[in-house]
Amino acid sequence: YYMMKLKDIIKLERDFKEIAEIIEDEDYCIKDKYGKFRKFKSVGFGYAVNLFYCAVLFYYDRFNRLDKMAVYKLFLWAMMIRIQRPSLGYSTINNYAIGNKEKDYVNKIAMFAKIANARRHIEICNMQIKVGNANDRWEKLYEKIISLKIGGENECE
């Protein structure tokens, strides 16, 4: 079931080229001699990207649509933990995903619970994602994410 959902998301990837370009940027991933993506240079970056993919897959499963604004906000939410932390491990990603209130994360959103409890997809499109300060190592990534152009203001229908 989820493999079929993933195929649908991959087909729609052309609508999210800007995000794909950031994820596959040579600053963050290693490519083979054919220019194909192979692996991430940073384990923590890979964790954040996987968190984003999981959130998008869950959103798509819940609402059967991929609104540009919602995908952008899920990307921003997932990448903010990478940008803020000098090092990033599995337990940090887990605490961030569940919205652990005891940690000093800028975004304390239990995103998967938020998606599960949303009555309409518009609730995810309209949520506020906080943008904190970037760790020096990830300043370039921060600038790329902040400069993303996501289209008009009414991307959620």
Tab-separated table of C-alpha atoms in Angstrom:
chain	number	residue	atom	x	y	z
A	1	TYR	CA	0.000	0.000	0.000
A	2	TYR	CA	2.667	2.499	1.034
A	3	MET	CA	4.930	1.535	-1.863
A	4	MET	CA	2.090	2.522	-4.221
A	5	LYS	CA	1.706	5.824	-2.347
A	6	LEU	CA	5.437	6.425	-2.694
A	7	LYS	CA	5.189	5.858	-6.454
A	8	ASP	CA	2.462	8.496	-6.612
A	9	ILE	CA	4.641	10.943	-4.701
A	10	ILE	CA	7.623	10.288	-6.974
A	11	LYS	CA	5.435	10.999	-10.017
A	12	LEU	CA	4.457	14.336	-8.498
A	13	GLU	CA	8.060	15.241	-7.641
A	14	ARG	CA	8.298	17.495	-10.708
A	15	ASP	CA	5.978	19.914	-8.875
A	16	PHE	CA	8.538	20.206	-6.078
A	17	LYS	CA	11.759	20.661	-8.069
A	18	GLU	CA	13.118	23.323	-5.726
A	19	ILE	CA	12.974	20.979	-2.741
A	20	ALA	CA	14.482	18.102	-4.747
A	21	GLU	CA	17.334	20.372	-5.851
A	22	ILE	CA	18.162	21.194	-2.232
A	23	ILE	CA	18.033	17.548	-1.159
A	24	GLU	CA	20.237	16.444	-4.071
A	25	ASP	CA	22.646	19.412	-3.908
A	26	GLU	CA	26.294	18.366	-4.158
A	27	ASP	CA	26.947	20.193	-0.878
A	28	TYR	CA	24.825	17.584	0.915
A	29	CYS	CA	25.005	14.383	-1.124
A	30	ILE	CA	27.496	12.288	-3.032
A	31	LYS	CA	26.781	11.487	-6.653
A	32	ASP	CA	28.183	8.710	-8.807
A	33	LYS	CA	30.028	9.250	-12.077
A	34	TYR	CA	26.673	9.476	-13.902
A	35	GLY	CA	25.475	12.329	-11.690
A	36	LYS	CA	22.974	10.159	-9.849
A	37	PHE	CA	22.361	10.639	-6.134
A	38	ARG	CA	24.060	7.946	-4.000
A	39	LYS	CA	24.167	8.942	-0.344
A	40	PHE	CA	24.167	11.890	2.012
A	41	LYS	CA	27.450	13.428	3.195
A	42	SER	CA	25.941	13.981	6.651
A	43	VAL	CA	24.025	11.312	8.551
A	44	GLY	CA	22.012	14.037	10.297
A	45	PHE	CA	21.030	15.577	6.967
A	46	GLY	CA	19.844	12.151	5.844
A	47	TYR	CA	17.781	11.809	9.025
A	48	ALA	CA	16.123	15.173	8.421
A	49	VAL	CA	15.375	14.315	4.783
A	50	ASN	CA	13.871	10.965	5.813
A	51	LEU	CA	11.767	12.752	8.423
A	52	PHE	CA	10.479	15.035	5.664
A	53	TYR	CA	9.671	12.075	3.389
A	54	CYS	CA	7.831	10.300	6.213
A	55	ALA	CA	5.778	13.418	6.983
A	56	VAL	CA	4.902	13.930	3.297
A	57	LEU	CA	3.943	10.276	2.903
A	58	PHE	CA	1.716	10.463	5.984
A	59	TYR	CA	0.133	13.723	4.780
A	60	TYR	CA	-0.505	12.213	1.334
A	61	ASP	CA	-1.962	9.059	2.867
A	62	ARG	CA	-4.252	11.100	5.117
A	63	PHE	CA	-5.528	13.622	2.561
A	64	ASN	CA	-4.720	11.999	-0.814
A	65	ARG	CA	-3.218	15.241	-2.118
A	66	LEU	CA	0.044	17.174	-2.082
A	67	ASP	CA	-0.522	20.886	-1.708
A	68	LYS	CA	2.566	22.978	-2.412
A	69	MET	CA	2.203	25.002	0.762
A	70	ALA	CA	1.799	21.912	2.945
A	71	VAL	CA	4.821	20.197	1.381
A	72	TYR	CA	6.884	23.345	1.809
A	73	LYS	CA	5.893	23.638	5.467
A	74	LEU	CA	6.671	19.976	6.097
A	75	PHE	CA	10.062	20.495	4.464
A	76	LEU	CA	10.740	23.616	6.512
A	77	TRP	CA	9.665	21.830	9.705
A	78	ALA	CA	11.866	18.788	9.028
A	79	MET	CA	14.926	20.783	7.987
A	80	MET	CA	14.826	23.272	10.864
A	81	ILE	CA	16.117	20.602	13.243
A	82	ARG	CA	19.078	19.978	10.903
A	83	ILE	CA	19.802	23.680	10.604
A	84	GLN	CA	19.690	24.351	14.340
A	85	ARG	CA	21.738	21.479	15.697
A	86	PRO	CA	25.511	21.094	15.270
A	87	SER	CA	25.047	17.316	15.425
A	88	LEU	CA	21.941	15.290	14.830
A	89	GLY	CA	21.227	11.710	15.825
A	90	TYR	CA	18.337	9.312	15.667
A	91	SER	CA	17.085	10.114	19.189
A	92	THR	CA	17.022	13.849	18.417
A	93	ILE	CA	14.935	13.192	15.308
A	94	ASN	CA	12.590	11.005	17.338
A	95	ASN	CA	12.170	13.646	20.059
A	96	TYR	CA	11.595	16.328	17.426
A	97	ALA	CA	9.021	14.237	15.534
A	98	ILE	CA	6.958	13.636	18.679
A	99	GLY	CA	7.156	17.322	19.626
A	100	ASN	CA	9.029	16.794	22.899
A	101	LYS	CA	8.217	19.906	24.960
A	102	GLU	CA	11.192	19.405	27.281
A	103	LYS	CA	13.749	19.959	24.525
A	104	ASP	CA	14.895	23.350	23.272
A	105	TYR	CA	13.645	22.938	19.705
A	106	VAL	CA	12.270	26.011	17.960
A	107	ASN	CA	9.354	23.934	16.631
A	108	LYS	CA	7.684	21.774	19.253
A	109	ILE	CA	5.063	20.426	16.882
A	110	ALA	CA	4.119	16.768	17.111
A	111	MET	CA	3.741	16.779	13.334
A	112	PHE	CA	2.468	13.245	12.850
A	113	ALA	CA	-0.161	13.722	15.558
A	114	LYS	CA	-1.042	17.094	13.991
A	115	ILE	CA	-1.583	15.461	10.588
A	116	ALA	CA	-3.505	12.529	12.103
A	117	ASN	CA	-5.838	14.841	14.027
A	118	ALA	CA	-6.355	17.407	11.276
A	119	ARG	CA	-9.899	17.395	9.968
A	120	ARG	CA	-8.905	19.061	6.692
A	121	HIS	CA	-5.660	19.396	4.777
A	122	ILE	CA	-5.872	23.177	5.085
A	123	GLU	CA	-4.924	22.893	8.774
A	124	ILE	CA	-1.443	21.747	7.753
A	125	CYS	CA	-1.163	24.400	5.040
A	126	ASN	CA	-2.059	27.135	7.518
A	127	MET	CA	0.127	26.075	10.442
A	128	GLN	CA	2.939	28.338	11.558
A	129	ILE	CA	6.470	26.969	11.370
A	130	LYS	CA	9.015	28.904	13.398
A	131	VAL	CA	12.354	29.714	11.840
A	132	GLY	CA	15.230	29.915	14.298
A	133	ASN	CA	18.890	30.737	13.981
A	134	ALA	CA	21.085	28.525	11.861
A	135	ASN	CA	24.106	26.682	13.159
A	136	ASP	CA	27.210	28.056	11.367
A	137	ARG	CA	27.787	24.789	9.507
A	138	TRP	CA	24.275	24.870	8.025
A	139	GLU	CA	23.971	28.582	7.171
A	140	LYS	CA	24.058	27.876	3.407
A	141	LEU	CA	21.238	25.324	3.731
A	142	TYR	CA	19.257	27.824	5.796
A	143	GLU	CA	19.598	30.459	3.056
A	144	LYS	CA	18.468	27.993	0.366
A	145	ILE	CA	15.401	26.938	2.325
A	146	ILE	CA	14.368	30.465	3.226
A	147	SER	CA	14.695	31.572	-0.403
A	148	LEU	CA	12.359	28.868	-1.767
A	149	LYS	CA	9.602	30.246	-3.957
A	150	ILE	CA	6.394	28.316	-3.424
A	151	GLY	CA	4.013	30.222	-5.639
A	152	GLY	CA	0.899	32.147	-4.738
A	153	GLU	CA	-0.531	32.585	-1.296
A	154	ASN	CA	-3.528	30.312	-1.915
A	155	GLU	CA	-1.727	27.080	-2.717
A	156	CYS	CA	-4.094	25.047	-0.552
A	157	GLU	CA	-7.526	24.624	-2.024
